[in-house]
Coordinates of C-alpha atoms and ligand atoms in Angstrom, one line a residue:
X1 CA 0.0 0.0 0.0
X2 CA 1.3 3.7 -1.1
X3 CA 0.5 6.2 1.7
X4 CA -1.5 9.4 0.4
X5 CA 0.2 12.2 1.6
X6 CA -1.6 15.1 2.7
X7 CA 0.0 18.8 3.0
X8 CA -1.2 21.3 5.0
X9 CA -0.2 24.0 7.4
X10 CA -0.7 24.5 11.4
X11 CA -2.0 28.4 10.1
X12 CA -4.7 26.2 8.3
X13 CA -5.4 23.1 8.7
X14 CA -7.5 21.1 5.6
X15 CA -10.1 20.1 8.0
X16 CA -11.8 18.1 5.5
X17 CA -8.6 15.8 5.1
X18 CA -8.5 15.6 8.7
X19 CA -12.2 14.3 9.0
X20 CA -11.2 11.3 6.7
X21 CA -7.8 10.6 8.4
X22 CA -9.9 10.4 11.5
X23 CA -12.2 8.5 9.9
X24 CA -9.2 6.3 9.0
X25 CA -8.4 5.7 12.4
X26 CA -11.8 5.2 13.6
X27 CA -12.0 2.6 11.2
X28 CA -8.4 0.9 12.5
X29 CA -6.2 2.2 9.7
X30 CA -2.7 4.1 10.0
X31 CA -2.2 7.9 9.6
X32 CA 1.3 9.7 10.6
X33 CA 0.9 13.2 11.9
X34 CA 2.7 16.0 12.5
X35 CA 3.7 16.6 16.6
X36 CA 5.9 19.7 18.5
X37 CA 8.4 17.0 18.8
X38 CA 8.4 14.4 16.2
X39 CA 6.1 12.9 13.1
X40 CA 3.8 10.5 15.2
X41 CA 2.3 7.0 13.9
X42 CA -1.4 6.9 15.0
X43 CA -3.6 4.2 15.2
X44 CA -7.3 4.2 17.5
X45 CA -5.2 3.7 21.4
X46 CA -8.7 1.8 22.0
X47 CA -8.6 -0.8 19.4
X48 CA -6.2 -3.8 19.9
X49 CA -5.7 -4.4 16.1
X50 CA -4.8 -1.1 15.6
X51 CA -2.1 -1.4 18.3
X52 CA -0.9 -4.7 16.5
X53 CA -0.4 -3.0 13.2
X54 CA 1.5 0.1 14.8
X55 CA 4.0 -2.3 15.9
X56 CA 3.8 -4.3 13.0
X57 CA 4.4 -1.0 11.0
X58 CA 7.5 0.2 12.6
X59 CA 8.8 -3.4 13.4
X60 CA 8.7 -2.6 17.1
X61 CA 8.8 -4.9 20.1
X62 CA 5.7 -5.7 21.4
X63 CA 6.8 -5.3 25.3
X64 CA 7.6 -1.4 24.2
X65 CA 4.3 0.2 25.1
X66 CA 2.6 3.0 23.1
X67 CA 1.8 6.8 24.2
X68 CA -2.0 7.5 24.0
X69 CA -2.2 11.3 23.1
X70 CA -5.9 13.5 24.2
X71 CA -6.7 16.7 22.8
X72 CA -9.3 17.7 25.9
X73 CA -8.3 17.7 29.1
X74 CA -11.5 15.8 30.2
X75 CA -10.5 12.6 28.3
X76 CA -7.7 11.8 30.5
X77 CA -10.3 10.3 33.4
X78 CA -11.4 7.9 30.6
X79 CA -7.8 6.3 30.7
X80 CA -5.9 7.3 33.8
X81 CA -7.4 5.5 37.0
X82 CA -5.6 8.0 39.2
X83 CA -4.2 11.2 38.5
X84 CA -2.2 12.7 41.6
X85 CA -2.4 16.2 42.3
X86 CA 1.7 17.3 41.2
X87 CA 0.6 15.4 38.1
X88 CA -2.2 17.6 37.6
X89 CA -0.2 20.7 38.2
X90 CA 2.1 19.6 35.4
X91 CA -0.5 19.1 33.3
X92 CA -1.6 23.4 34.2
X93 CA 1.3 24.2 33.8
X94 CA 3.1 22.2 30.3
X95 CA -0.4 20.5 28.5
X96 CA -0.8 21.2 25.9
X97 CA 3.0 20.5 25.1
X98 CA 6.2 18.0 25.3
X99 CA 5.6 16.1 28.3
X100 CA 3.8 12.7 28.8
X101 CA 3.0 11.4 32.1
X102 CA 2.1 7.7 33.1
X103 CA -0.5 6.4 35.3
X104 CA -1.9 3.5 35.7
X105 CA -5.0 2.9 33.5
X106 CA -8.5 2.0 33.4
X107 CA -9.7 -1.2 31.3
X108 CA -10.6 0.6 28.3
X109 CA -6.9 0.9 27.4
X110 CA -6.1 -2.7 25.6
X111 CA -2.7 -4.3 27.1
X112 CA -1.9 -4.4 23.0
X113 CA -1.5 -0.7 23.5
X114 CA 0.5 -0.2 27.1
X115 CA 3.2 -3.4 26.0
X116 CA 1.4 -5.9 28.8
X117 CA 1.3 -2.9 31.5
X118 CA -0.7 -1.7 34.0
X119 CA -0.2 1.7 33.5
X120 CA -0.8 4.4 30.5
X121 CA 1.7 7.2 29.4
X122 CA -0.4 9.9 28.0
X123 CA 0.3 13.1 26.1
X124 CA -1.8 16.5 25.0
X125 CA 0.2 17.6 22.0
X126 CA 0.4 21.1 21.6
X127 CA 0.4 20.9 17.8
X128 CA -2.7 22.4 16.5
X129 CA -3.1 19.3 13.4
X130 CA -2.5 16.8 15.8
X131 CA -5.5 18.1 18.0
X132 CA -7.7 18.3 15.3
X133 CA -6.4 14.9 14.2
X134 CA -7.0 13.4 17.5
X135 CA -10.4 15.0 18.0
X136 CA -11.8 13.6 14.7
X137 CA -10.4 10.1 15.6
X138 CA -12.5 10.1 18.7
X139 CA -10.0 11.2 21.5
X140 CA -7.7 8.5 22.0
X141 CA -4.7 8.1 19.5
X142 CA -1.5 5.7 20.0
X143 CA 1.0 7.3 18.3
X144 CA 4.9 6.0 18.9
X145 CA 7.5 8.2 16.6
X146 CA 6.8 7.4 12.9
X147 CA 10.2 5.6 12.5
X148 CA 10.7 2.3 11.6
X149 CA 12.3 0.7 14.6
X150 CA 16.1 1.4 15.3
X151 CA 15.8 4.4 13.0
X152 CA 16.4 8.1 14.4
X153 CA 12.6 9.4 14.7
X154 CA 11.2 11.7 12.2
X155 CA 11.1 15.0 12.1
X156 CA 9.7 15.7 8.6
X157 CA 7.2 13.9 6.5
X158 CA 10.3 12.7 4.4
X159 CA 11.4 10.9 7.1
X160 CA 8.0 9.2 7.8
X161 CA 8.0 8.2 3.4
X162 CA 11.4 6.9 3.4
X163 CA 10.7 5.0 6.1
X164 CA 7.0 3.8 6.8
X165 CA 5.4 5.3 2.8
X166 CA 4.7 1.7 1.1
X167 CA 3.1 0.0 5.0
X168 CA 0.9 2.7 6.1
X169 CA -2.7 4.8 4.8
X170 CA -1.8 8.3 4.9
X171 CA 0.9 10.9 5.7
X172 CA 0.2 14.3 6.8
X173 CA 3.2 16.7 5.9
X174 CA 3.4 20.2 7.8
X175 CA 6.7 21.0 7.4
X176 CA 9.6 20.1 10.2
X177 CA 8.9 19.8 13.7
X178 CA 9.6 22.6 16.2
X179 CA 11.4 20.5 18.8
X180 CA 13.1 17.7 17.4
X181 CA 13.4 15.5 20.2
X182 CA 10.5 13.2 21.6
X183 CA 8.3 14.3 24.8
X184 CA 10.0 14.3 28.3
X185 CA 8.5 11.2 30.5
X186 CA 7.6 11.5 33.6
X187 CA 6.1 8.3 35.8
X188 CA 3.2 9.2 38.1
X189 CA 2.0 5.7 39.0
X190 CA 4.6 5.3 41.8
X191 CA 5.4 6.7 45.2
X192 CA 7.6 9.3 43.6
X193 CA 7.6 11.5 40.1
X194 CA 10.5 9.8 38.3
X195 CA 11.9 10.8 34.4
X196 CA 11.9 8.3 32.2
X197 CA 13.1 9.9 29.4
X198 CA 14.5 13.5 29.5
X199 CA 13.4 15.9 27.1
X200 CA 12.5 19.4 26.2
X201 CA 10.7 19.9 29.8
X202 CA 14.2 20.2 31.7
X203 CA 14.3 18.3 35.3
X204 CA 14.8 22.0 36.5
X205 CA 11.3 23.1 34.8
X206 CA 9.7 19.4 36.6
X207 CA 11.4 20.0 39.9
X208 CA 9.9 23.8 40.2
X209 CA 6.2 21.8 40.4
X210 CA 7.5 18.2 41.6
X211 CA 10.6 19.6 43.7
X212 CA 11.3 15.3 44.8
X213 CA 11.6 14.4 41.5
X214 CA 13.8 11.8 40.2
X215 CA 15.6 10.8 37.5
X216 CA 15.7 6.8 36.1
X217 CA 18.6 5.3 37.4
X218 CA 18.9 3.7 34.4
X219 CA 19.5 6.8 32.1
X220 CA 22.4 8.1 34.1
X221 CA 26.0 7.8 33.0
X222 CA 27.1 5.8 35.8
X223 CA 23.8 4.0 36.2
X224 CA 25.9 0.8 35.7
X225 CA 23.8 -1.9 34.7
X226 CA 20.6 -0.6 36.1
X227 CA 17.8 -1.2 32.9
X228 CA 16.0 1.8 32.8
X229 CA 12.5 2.1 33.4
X230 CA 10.7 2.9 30.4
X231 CA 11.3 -0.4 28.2
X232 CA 11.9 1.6 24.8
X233 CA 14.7 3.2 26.7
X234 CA 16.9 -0.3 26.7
X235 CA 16.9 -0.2 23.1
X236 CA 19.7 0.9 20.6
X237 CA 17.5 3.6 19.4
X238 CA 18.5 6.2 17.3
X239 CA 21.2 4.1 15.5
X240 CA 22.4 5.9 12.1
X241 CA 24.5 2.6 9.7
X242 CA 27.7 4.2 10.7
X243 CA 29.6 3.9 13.9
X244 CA 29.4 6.5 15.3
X245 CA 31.9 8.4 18.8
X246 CA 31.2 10.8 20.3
X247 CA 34.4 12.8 21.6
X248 CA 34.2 15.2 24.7
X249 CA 36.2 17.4 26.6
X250 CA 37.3 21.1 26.2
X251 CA 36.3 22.5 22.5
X252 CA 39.5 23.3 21.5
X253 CA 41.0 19.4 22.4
X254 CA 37.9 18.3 20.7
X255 CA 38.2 19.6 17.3
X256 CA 41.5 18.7 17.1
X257 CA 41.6 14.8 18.0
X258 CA 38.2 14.4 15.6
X259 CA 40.8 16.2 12.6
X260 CA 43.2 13.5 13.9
X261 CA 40.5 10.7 14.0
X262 CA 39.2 11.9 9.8
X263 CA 42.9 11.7 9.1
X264 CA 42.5 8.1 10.5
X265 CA 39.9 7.4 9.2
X266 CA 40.7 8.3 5.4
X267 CA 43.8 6.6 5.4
X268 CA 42.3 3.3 6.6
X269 CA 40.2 3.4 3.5
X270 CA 37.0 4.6 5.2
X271 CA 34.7 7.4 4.8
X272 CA 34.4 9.9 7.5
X273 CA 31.6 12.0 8.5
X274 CA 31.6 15.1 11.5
X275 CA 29.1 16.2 13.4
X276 CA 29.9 19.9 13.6
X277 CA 28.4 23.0 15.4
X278 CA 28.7 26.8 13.9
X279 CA 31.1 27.5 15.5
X280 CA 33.5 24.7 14.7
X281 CA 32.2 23.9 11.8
X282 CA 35.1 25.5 9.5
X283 CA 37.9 23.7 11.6
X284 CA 37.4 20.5 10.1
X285 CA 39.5 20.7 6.4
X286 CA 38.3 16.3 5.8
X287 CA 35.5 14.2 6.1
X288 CA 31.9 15.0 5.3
X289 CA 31.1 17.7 7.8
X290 CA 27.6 18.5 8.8
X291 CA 26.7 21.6 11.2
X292 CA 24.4 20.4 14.0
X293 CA 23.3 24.2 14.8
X294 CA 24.6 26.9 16.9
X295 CA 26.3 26.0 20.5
X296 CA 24.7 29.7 21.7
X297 CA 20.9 28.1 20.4
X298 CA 20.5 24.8 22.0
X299 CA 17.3 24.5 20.1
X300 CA 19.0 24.5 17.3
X301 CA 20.8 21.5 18.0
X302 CA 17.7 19.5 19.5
X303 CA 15.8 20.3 16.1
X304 CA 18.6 18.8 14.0
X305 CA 20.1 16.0 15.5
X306 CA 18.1 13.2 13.7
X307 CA 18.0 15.1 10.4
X308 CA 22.0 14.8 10.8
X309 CA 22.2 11.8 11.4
X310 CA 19.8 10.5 8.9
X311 CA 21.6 12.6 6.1
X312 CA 24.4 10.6 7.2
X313 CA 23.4 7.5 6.1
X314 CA 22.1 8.4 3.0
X315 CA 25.6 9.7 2.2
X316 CA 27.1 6.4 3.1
X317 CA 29.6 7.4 5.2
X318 CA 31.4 4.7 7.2
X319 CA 32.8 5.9 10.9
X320 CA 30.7 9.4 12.7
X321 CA 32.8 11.7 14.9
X322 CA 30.7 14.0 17.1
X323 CA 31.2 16.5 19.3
X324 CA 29.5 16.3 22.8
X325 CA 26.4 19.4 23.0
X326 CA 26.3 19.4 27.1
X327 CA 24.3 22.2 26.5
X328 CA 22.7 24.0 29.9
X329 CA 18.9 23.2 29.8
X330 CA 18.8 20.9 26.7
X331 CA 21.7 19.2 27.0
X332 CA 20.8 16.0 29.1
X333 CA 18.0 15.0 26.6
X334 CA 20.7 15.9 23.1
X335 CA 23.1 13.7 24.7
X336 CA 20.8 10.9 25.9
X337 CA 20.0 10.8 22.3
X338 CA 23.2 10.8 20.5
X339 CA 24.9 8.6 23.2
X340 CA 22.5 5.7 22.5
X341 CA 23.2 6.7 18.5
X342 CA 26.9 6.5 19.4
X343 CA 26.0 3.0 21.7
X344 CA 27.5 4.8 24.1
X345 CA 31.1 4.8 22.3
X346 CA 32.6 7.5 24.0
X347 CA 36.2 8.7 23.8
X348 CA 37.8 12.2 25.9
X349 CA 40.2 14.9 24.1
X350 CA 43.0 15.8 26.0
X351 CA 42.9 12.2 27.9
X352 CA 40.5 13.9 30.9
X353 CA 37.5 12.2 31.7
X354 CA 34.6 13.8 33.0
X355 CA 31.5 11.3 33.6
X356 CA 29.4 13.1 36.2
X357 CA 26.4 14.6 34.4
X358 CA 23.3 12.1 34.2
X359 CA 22.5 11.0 31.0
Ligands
LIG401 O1 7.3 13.1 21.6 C1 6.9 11.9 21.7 O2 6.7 11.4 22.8 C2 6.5 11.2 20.4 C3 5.4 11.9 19.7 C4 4.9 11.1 18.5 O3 4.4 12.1 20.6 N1 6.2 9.8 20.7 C5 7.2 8.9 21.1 O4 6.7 7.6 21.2 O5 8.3 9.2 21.2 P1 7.7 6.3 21.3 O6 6.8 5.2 21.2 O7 8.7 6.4 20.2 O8 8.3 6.4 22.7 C6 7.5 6.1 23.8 C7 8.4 5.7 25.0 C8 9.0 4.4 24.9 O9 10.4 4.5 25.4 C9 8.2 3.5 25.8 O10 8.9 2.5 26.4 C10 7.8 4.5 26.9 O11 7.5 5.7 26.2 N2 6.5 4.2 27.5 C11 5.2 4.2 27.0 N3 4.3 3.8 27.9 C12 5.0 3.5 29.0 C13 4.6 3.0 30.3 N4 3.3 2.7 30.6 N5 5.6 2.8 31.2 C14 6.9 3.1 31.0 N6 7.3 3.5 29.8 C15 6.4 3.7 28.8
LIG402 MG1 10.5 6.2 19.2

């Protein structure tokens, strides 16, 4: 099956194209949709089959549970059983937006859609399509990022084509995403608020509303062997075909041992690529340089990290050198991402280590 593809703008929406999709999913079909974050693969969070073909679709474990997005406040009751008080702050406070919270759910939310748990993670998407989207579907979307599995998640309807355009019944295209890195996760269904995954909502934004807060054990640096929480998180996500390292340490050391590493590189036969920022981007004479963004606009890094590492693999290069982005507020969820690209292959310029921020 060849997925239409449907353009439109958040300015204005095609609302009849938006009726059918919704239709679509009412009737258990497929449609990928634009979010703040990332491109989205929905599927009715209600039905069972639906939940089957999403992880059909993307070739995704079946233990890795889905996130049911609302567009109305008033539908969470139909799918959280209990919705503590700091989570409902959160939800004043960063709803509609990039957070989803888990709780444990009611029975109308299949065990197809939560991986076998007993609790939901839930999101209100600020993206204005993906309301409308969710509204016409009848409330209650499943949507895990429109990747196939092991791929870096989309950010623009090119993404979703390349990799989901010949499984799947329709596409909507609205341009690239404004964030570029999936929803912060934050577990409600225990004794204490703990991330899951970090993301555009900083721990510092959480911990103004949730001040005892945690973080997964499992996402930290020296977690050890601790699995982390969220079962999508024990996953190679995020892998690009290259190998990819990611050097840290003081800028200046850092630019010099990736030249070093390209030289290496090209003379054992094998192309090089760089993962580059503005402001080092003309230091690097070899390789296939790509500029992330701008080290003074840490958004700007967030929004094109998959996009870079994508382009990467449709250039074919062999070996990846990044440098680290241990940026102040976005930093923590950049590097949990390109870490778990890199497999966690990381080497330090100028031979000191410094291991202490949590990702
Ligand atoms: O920004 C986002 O969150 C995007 C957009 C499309 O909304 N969605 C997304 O979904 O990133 P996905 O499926 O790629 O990632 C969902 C993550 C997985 O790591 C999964 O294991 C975790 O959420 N998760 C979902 N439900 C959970 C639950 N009940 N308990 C623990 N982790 C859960
Ligand atoms: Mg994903």
């Amino acid at each position: 099956m060849k997925a239409e593809v449907a353009c439109m703008t958040a300015a204005s929406p095609d609302h009849k194209v938006l009726a059918r999709a919704g239709m679509i999913l009412k009737k258990g079909g497929l449609v990928a949709f634009p979010t703040e974050t990332v491109y989205g693969l929905g599927g009715n969070a209600l039905d069972p089959s639906a939940s089957r073909k999403i992880y059909a679709a993307k070739g995704r474990p079946s233990d890795n549970p889905l996130i049911v997005h609302i567009a109305d406040m008033k539908d969470l009751e139909g799918i959280a059983a209990a919705v503590p008080e700091k989570a409902r702050e959160m939800a004043d406070k960063f709803w509609p937006g990039p957070l989803t919270m888990i709780f444990p759910k009611t029975d109308r939310v299949p065990l197809e859609t939560t991986g076998g748990l007993e609790t939901v993670a839930v999101r209100f998407p600020s993206d204005p399509i993906a309301q409308e989207l969710i509204r016409c579907a009848g409330g209650y979307v499943a949507a895990p990022s429109a990747n196939t599995s092991g791929r870096p998640s989309p950010t623009t309807a090119q993404h979703v084509i390349d990799d989901l355009g010949d499984t799947i019944d329709m596409i909507i295209d609205s341009g690239p995403v404004g964030i570029g890195l999936e929803s912060t996760i934050i577990d409600f269904s225990g004794d204490v608020p703990v991330i899951l995954r970090p993301g555009y909502i900083s721990p510092q934004m959480a911990g103004e509303i949730v001040p005892d807060i945690r973080i997964d054990p499992g996402l930290l640096k020296d977690g050890g062997n601790v699995r982390p929480k969220a079962p999508g998180m024990k996953y190679r996500h995020y892998a690009p075909k290259a190998d990819l390292t990611v050097v840290e340490g003081s800028l200046q050391e850092v630019t010099l041992l990736i030249r070093e590493k390209v030289k290496e590189s090209i003379r054992e036969g094998r192309t090089p690529g760089v993962i580059a920022s503005e402001e080092t981007f003309e230091c690097y004479p070899e390789g296939i340089v790509r500029c992330i963004g701008s080290r003074s606009d840490e958004e700007s890094i967030a929004r094109h990290l998959y996009q870079v590492l994508r382009a990467f693999d449709d250039d074919g290069v062999e070996v990846i050198w990044s440098e680290a982005f241990d940026t102040p507020t976005l930093g923590q969820a950049i590097m949990n991402r390109l870490l778990k690209a890199a497999g966690h292959r990381v080497i330090y310029a100028g031979g000191q280590k410094n291991d202490s921020s949590g990702v």
